[in-house]
XYZ file of C-alpha atoms in Angstrom:
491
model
C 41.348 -21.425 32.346
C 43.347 -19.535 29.909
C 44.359 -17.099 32.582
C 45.423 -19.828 34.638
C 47.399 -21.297 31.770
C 48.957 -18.253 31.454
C 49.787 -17.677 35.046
C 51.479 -20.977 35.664
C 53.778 -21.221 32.587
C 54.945 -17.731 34.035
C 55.750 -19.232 37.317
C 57.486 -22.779 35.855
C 59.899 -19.510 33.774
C 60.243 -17.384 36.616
C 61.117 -20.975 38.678
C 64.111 -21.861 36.279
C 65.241 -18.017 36.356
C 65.163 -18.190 40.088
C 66.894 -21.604 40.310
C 69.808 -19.820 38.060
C 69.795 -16.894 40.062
C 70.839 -18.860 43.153
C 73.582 -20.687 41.331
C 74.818 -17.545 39.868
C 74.859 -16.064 43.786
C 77.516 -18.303 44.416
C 79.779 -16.842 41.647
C 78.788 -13.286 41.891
C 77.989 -10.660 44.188
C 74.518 -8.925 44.651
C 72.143 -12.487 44.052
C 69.898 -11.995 46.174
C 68.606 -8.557 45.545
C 68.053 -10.116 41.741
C 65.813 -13.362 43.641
C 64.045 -10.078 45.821
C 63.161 -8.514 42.183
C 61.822 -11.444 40.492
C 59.826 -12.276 42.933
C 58.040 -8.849 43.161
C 57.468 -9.315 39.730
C 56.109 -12.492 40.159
C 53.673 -10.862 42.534
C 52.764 -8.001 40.187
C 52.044 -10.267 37.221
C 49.459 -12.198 39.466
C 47.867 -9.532 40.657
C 47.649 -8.020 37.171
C 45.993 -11.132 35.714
C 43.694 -11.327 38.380
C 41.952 -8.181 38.002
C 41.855 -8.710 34.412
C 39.595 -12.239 34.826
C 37.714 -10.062 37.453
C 37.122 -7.394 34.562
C 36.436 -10.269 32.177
C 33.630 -12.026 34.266
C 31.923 -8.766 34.645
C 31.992 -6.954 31.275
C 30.662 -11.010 29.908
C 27.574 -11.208 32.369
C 26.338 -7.214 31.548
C 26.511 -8.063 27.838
C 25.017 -11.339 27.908
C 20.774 -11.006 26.467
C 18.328 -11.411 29.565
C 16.478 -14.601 28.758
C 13.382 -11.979 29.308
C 13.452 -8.078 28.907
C 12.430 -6.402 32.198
C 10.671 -2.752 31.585
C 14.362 -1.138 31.601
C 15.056 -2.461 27.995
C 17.164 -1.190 25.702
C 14.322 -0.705 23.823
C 13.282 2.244 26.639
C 17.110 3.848 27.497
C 17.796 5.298 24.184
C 19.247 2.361 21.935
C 16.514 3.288 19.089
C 15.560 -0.499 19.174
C 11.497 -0.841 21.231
C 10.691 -4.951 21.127
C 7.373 -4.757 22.232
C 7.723 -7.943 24.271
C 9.425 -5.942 26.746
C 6.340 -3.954 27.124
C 4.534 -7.088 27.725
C 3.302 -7.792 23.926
C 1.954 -11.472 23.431
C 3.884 -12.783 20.470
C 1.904 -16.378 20.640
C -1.470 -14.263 19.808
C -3.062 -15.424 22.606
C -3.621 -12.520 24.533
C -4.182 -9.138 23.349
C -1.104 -7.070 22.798
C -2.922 -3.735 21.739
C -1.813 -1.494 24.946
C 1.874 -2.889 25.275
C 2.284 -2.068 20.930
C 1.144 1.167 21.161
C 3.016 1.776 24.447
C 6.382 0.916 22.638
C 5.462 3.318 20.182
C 4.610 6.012 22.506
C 8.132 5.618 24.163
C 9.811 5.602 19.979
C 7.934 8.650 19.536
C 8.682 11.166 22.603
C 12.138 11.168 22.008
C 14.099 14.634 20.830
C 15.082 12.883 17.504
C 17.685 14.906 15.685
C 16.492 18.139 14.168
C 13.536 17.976 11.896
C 12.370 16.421 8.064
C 9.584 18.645 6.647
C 9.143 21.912 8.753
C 7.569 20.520 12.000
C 7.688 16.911 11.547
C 10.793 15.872 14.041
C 13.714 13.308 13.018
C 13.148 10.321 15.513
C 16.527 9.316 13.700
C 15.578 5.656 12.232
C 13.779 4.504 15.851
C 12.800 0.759 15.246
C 9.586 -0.814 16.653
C 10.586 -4.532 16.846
C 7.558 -7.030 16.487
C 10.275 -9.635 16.969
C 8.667 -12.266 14.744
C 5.660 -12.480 16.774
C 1.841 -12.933 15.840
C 0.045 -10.357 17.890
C -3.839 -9.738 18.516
C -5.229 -6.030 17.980
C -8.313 -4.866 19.222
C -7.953 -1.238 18.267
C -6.179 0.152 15.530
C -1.992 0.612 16.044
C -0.976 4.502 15.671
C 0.884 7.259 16.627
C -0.075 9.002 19.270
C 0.874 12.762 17.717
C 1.582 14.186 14.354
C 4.885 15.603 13.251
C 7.149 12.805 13.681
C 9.379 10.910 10.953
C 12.397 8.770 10.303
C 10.470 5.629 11.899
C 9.920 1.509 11.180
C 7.769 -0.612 12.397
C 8.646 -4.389 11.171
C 9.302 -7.935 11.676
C 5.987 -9.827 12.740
C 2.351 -10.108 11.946
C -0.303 -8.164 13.275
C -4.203 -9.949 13.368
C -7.547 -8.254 14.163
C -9.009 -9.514 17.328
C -12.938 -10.458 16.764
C -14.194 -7.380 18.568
C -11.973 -5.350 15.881
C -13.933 -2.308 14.577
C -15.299 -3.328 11.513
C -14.556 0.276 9.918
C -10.736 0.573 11.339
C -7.523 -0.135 10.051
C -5.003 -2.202 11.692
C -2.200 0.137 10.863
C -3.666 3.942 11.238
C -1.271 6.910 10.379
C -3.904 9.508 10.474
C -4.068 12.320 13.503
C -7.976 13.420 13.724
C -6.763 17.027 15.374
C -6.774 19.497 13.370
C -3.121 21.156 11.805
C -1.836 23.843 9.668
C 0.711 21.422 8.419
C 0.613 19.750 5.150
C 1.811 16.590 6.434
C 1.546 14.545 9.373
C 4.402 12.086 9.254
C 7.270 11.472 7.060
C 9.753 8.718 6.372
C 7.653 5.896 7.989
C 8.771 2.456 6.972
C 6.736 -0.325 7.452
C 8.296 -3.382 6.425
C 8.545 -7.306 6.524
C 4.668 -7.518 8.430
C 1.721 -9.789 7.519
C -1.517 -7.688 8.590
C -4.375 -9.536 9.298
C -7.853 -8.127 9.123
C -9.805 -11.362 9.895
C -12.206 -9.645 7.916
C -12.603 -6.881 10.515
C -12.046 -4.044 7.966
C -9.283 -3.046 6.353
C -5.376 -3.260 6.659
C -3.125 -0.284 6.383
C -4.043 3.740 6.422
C -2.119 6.464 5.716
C -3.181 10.066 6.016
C -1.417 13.238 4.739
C 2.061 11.091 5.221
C 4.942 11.928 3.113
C 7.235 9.752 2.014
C 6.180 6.611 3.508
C 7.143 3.127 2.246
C 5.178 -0.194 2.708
C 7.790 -2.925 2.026
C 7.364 -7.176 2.000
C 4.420 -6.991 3.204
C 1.249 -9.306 3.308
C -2.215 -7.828 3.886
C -5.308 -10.432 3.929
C -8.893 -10.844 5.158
C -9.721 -7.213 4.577
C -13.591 -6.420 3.780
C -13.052 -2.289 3.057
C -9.350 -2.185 1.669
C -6.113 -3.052 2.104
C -4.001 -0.473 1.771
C -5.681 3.230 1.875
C -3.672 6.196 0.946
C -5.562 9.493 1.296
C -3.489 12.952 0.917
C -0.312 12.892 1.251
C 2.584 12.515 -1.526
C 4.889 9.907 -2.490
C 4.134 6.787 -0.980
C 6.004 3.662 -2.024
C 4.100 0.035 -2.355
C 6.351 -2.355 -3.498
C 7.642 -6.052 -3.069
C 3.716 -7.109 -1.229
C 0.929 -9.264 -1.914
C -2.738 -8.454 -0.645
C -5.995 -10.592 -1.079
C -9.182 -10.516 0.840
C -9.314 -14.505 0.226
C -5.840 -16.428 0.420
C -5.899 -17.853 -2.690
C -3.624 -18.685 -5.781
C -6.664 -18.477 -8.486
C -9.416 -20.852 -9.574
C -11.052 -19.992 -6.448
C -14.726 -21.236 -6.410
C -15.974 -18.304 -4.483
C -14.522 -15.553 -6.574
C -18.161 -13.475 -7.962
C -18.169 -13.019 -4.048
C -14.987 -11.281 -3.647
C -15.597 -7.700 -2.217
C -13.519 -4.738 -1.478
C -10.584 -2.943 -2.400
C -6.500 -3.951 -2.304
C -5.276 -0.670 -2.686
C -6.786 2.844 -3.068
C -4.775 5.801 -4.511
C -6.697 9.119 -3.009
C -3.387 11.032 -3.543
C -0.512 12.279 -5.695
C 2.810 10.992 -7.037
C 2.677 7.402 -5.291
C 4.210 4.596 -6.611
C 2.656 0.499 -6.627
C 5.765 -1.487 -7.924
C 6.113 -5.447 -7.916
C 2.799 -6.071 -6.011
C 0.317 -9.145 -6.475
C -3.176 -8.594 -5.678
C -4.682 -12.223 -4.973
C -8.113 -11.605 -4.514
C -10.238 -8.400 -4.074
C -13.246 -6.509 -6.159
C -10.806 -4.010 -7.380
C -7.015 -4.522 -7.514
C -6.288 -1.003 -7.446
C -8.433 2.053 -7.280
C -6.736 5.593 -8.095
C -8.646 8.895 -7.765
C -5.519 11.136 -7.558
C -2.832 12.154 -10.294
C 0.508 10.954 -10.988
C 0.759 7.834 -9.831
C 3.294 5.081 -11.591
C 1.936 1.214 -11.522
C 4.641 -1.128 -12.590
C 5.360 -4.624 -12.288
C 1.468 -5.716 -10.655
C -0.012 -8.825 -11.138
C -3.722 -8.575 -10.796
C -5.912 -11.684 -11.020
C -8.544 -10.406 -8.144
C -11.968 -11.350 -9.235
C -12.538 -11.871 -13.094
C -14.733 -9.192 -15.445
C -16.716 -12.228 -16.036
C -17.606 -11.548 -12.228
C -17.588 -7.430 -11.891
C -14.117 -7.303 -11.108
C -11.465 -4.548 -12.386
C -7.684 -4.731 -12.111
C -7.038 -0.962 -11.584
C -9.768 1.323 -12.233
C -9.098 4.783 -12.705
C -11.262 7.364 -11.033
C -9.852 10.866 -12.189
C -11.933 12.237 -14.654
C -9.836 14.807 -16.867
C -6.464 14.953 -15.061
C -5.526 11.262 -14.954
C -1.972 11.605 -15.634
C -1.390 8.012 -14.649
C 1.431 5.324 -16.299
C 0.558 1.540 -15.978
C 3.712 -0.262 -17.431
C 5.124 -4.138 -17.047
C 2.217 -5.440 -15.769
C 0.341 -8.791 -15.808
C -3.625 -8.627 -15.783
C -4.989 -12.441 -15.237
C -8.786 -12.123 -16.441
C -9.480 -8.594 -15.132
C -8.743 -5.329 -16.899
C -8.476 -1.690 -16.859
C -11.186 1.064 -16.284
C -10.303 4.534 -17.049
C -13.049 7.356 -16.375
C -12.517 10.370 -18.998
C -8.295 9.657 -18.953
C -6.365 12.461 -19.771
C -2.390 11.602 -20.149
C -2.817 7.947 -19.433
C 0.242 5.336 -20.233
C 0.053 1.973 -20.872
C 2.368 -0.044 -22.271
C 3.948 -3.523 -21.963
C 1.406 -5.333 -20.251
C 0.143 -8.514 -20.932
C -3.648 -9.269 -20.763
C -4.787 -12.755 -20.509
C -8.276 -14.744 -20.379
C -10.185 -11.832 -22.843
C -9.031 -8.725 -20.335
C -9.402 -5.781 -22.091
C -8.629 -1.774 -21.524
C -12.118 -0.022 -21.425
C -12.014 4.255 -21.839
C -15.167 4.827 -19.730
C -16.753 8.420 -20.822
C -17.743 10.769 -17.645
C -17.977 14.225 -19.498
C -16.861 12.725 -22.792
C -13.373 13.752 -22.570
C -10.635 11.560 -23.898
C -7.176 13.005 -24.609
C -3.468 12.048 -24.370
C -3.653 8.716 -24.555
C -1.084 6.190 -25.052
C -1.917 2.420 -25.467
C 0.860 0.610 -27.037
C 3.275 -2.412 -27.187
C 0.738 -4.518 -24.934
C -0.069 -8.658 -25.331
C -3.608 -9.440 -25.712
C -4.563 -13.287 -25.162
C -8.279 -14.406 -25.906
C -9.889 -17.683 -26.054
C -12.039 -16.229 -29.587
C -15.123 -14.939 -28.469
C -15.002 -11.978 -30.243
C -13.939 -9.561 -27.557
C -11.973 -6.328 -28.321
C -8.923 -5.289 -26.747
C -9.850 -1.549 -26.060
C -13.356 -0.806 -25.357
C -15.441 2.722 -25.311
C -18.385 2.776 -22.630
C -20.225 5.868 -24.169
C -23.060 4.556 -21.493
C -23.489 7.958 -19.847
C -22.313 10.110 -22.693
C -20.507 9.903 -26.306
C -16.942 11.141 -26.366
C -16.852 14.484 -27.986
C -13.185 15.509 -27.100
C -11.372 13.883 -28.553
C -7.212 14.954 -28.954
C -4.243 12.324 -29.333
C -5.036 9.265 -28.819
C -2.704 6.791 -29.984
C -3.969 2.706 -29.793
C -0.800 0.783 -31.984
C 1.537 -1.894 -31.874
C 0.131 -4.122 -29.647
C 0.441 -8.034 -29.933
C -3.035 -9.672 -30.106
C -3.873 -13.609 -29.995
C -7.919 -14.489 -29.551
C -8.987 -11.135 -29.801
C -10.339 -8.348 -32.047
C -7.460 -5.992 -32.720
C -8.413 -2.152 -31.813
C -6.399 1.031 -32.728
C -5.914 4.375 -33.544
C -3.973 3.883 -36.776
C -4.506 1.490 -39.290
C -3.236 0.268 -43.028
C -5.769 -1.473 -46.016
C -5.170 -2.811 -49.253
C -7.848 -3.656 -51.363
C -8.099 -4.909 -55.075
C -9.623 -2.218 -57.892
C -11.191 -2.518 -61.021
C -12.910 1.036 -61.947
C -12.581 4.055 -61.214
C -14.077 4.243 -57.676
C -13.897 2.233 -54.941
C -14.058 1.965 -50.769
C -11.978 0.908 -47.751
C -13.920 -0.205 -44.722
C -11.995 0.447 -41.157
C -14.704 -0.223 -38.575
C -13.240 -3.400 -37.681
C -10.121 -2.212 -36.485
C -10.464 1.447 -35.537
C -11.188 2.455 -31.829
C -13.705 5.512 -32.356
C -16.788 5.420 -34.884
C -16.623 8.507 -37.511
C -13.672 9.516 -36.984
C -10.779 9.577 -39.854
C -8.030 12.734 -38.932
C -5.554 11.453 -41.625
C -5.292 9.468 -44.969
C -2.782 8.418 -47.014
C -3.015 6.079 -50.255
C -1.469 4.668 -52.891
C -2.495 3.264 -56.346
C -0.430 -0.064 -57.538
C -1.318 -0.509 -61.574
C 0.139 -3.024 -64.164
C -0.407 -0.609 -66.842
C 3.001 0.582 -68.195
C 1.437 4.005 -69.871
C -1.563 4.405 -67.630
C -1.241 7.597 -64.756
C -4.814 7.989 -63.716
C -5.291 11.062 -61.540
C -7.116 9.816 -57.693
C -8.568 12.082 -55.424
C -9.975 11.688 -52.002
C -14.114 12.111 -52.220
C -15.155 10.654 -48.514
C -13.650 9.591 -45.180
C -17.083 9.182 -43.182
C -18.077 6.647 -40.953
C -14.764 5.483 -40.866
C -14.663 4.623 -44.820
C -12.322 5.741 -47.245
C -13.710 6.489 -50.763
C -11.488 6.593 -53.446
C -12.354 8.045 -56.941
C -9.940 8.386 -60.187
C -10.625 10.091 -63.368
C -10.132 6.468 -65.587
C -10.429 2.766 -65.069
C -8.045 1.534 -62.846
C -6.922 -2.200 -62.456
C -4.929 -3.195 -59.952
C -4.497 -2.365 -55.792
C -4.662 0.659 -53.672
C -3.190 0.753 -50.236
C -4.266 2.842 -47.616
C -3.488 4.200 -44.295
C -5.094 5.879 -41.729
C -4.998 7.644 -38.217
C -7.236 8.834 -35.674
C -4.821 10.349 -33.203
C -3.935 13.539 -34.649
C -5.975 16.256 -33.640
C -7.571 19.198 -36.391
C -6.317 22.833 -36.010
C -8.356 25.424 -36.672
């Protein structure tokens, strides 16, 4: 219609130029050679107009979306984009949509990519498996159908075990069971904006000697094994997610029958940052080194029950830093920690921090700044489980400043006063110091209202975490004292 408009107010011009090109004829030589031009103007403009509209009409019907993707998607002629609907994926859940899933990833995968990542792992160059917002049934787990690939996503929809899923698989399986002289399998694999679930068919998400991988807004339930499994690998990024066996927002009358694992650590240098863990036997399980929790929120299954909030499983290397956290009713279990942080947490309903002894190895330690909340039942905020065997060594472990309401304060360092009338006398620690018979510092100071008294004190006894006191007259008045059982003795 516009090109119509267009057209006719150039003919109504063209008619008044013509209509004053014939009166000017009469008055001038040459008029009608001036008519002759206009009109093969006039011509030329319509013809240029039309095979613009014709241009129009055409380039508007290829770009227009095909109400329903044939097999000759984008998705499979190089646009980076695979919606696995156009591979015949079921986004109503109704049917299963195992083959067509793992048939758009085949096609993302066996492209050239762009050079490489890690040596033999090729750049697919950000290739996108769409889910489209779909809920899709899995019979078998989803994965890649070779190693060495990176630079991929898979996002945008919800993936749910069928009822014949293997009860020992994981929806989501980056692992390659051939054998490889690489370190790593896969790199820069994004998964992102999914809800994964197990239906209680096993457990959620596996990852295998992958590198750099990130798991992003996502929502793992119904798992009976474990969520999210990382084994190998380095650097592998949980953040922004929530995971549960049971949906549930607490209070949940079956809870002592919550089973399984939310997410287990097996490697190096990962990261678990703004993650709630709903419901689960163990919030989060780490048996390798380096790994950074911040920002978690585990209420999974109450120690009243069994449960743990993150129990640490690397006897004498644990290197670990738990900061910013929020543990509902379950704690922390740390097997023989060396170089373990943990600071700024807040524990409520009597959770406590227990330093569980493998080989009797405790060192490096930091446990500060934390909130303790209790309902006055006598329960201590750090705990030793000497169960198997005592702690022996023993090197720099600092328990201090941490905020306790309901609880029975525990640390490292600690400060008495006590009145004095004599020339001896004894400050008890037991209550408030972590380790039994063990005093590496003390300092004190005598307070006396006698003007022209300077008795001489000495230090006789620090044993069994008492401080003995003698001084060579009768004293009346105060001592203070402080003490420390962090510092380690050189020889």
């Amino acid at each position: 219609m516009v090109v119509l408009g267009l057209l006719a107010c150039f003919i109504m011009a063209n008619h008044v130029e013509i209509g004053h090109s014939l009166h000017v004829e009469r008055l001038a030589s040459g008029g009608a050679r001036d008519r002759d031009s206009h009109v093969r103007k006039l011509q030329e403009f319509k013809s240029y107009f039309f095979r613009r509209e014709h241009t129009t009409v055409s380039l508007s019907s290829s770009s227009s979306p095909s109400p329903s993707p044939s097999p000759s998607s984008p998705g499979r002629t190089g646009s980076g984009v695979f919606p696995v609907t156009a591979y015949g994926a079921d986004p109503t859940g109704k049917t299963d949509s195992t083959d067509a899933i793992l048939e758009a990833i085949s096609d993302a995968v066996s492209g050239n990519g762009d050079g490489f990542l890690m040596e033999g792992i090729r750049n697919l160059g950000g290739v996108q498996i769409n889910l489209e917002g779909g809920v899709y049934k899995i019979s078998r787990p989803i994965k890649l159908p070779v190693a060495g690939r990176g630079n991929m996503q898979i996002y945008g929809g919800t993936l749910k075990a069928s009822d014949n899923f293997t009860t020992d698989g994981y929806l989501i399986d980056l692992s390659f069971s051939s054998s490889s002289n690489r370190d790593y399998s896969y790199e820069f694999i994004t998964l992102r904006d999914l809800m994964v679930d197990c239906n209680f068919k096993g457990g959620g998400i596996r990852l295998i000697d992958a590198l750099r991988t990130t798991i992003d807004n996502c929502y793992v339930a119904h798992f009976t094994t474990t969520g999210i499994l990382v084994q190998g690998g380095h650097e592998t990024y949980i953040r922004n997610s929530f995971l549960g066996q049971h949906i549930t927002a607490g209070g949940d009358p079956h809870e002592r029958n919550f089973t399984g694992t939310a997410i287990d650590l097996q490697g190096n240098d990962n990261a678990v940052t703004d993650v709630v863990i709903f419901s689960a036997e163990v919030g989060i399980a780490i048996s390798g080194q380096a790994n950074m929790i911040t920002g978690v929120h585990c209420y999974n299954k109450a120690n009243g029950f069994g449960g743990i909030g993150i129990l640490l499983k690397v006897p004498g290397i644990t290197q670990t830093r738990i900061v910013n956290s929020y543990f509902d009713y379950t704690g922390i279990v740390a097997e023989d920690p060396v170089q373990l942080h943990i600071s700024d947490c807040f524990f409520l309903g009597d959770s406590f921090i227990v330093l569980k002894s493998v080989r009797g190895v405790v060192n490096g330690i930091n446990i500060i700044n934390n909130m303790f909340s209790g309902s006055n039942k006598g329960i201590d905020i750090v705990q030793l489980d000497q169960t198997n065997e005592e702690f022996k060594e023993i090197g720099h472990v600092v328990v201090d400043k941490n905020n306790v309401n309901g609880m029975n304060l525990k640390a490292t360092i600690a400060k008495g006063v006590t009145r004095v009338n004599g020339t001896s006398w004894i400050v008890d620690f037991n209550e408030i110091l972590l380790f039994p018979r063990r005093i590496r510092f003390v300092q004190h100071a005598l307070l006396t209202g006698a003007s022209n008294s300077f008795p001489n004190t000495v230090l006789r006894n620090i044993s069994n975490n008492q401080v003995l006191i003698e001084s060579d007259t009768i004293v009346e008045g105060s001592v203070s004292v402080s003490v420390d059982q962090s510092p380690s003795i050189s020889s």
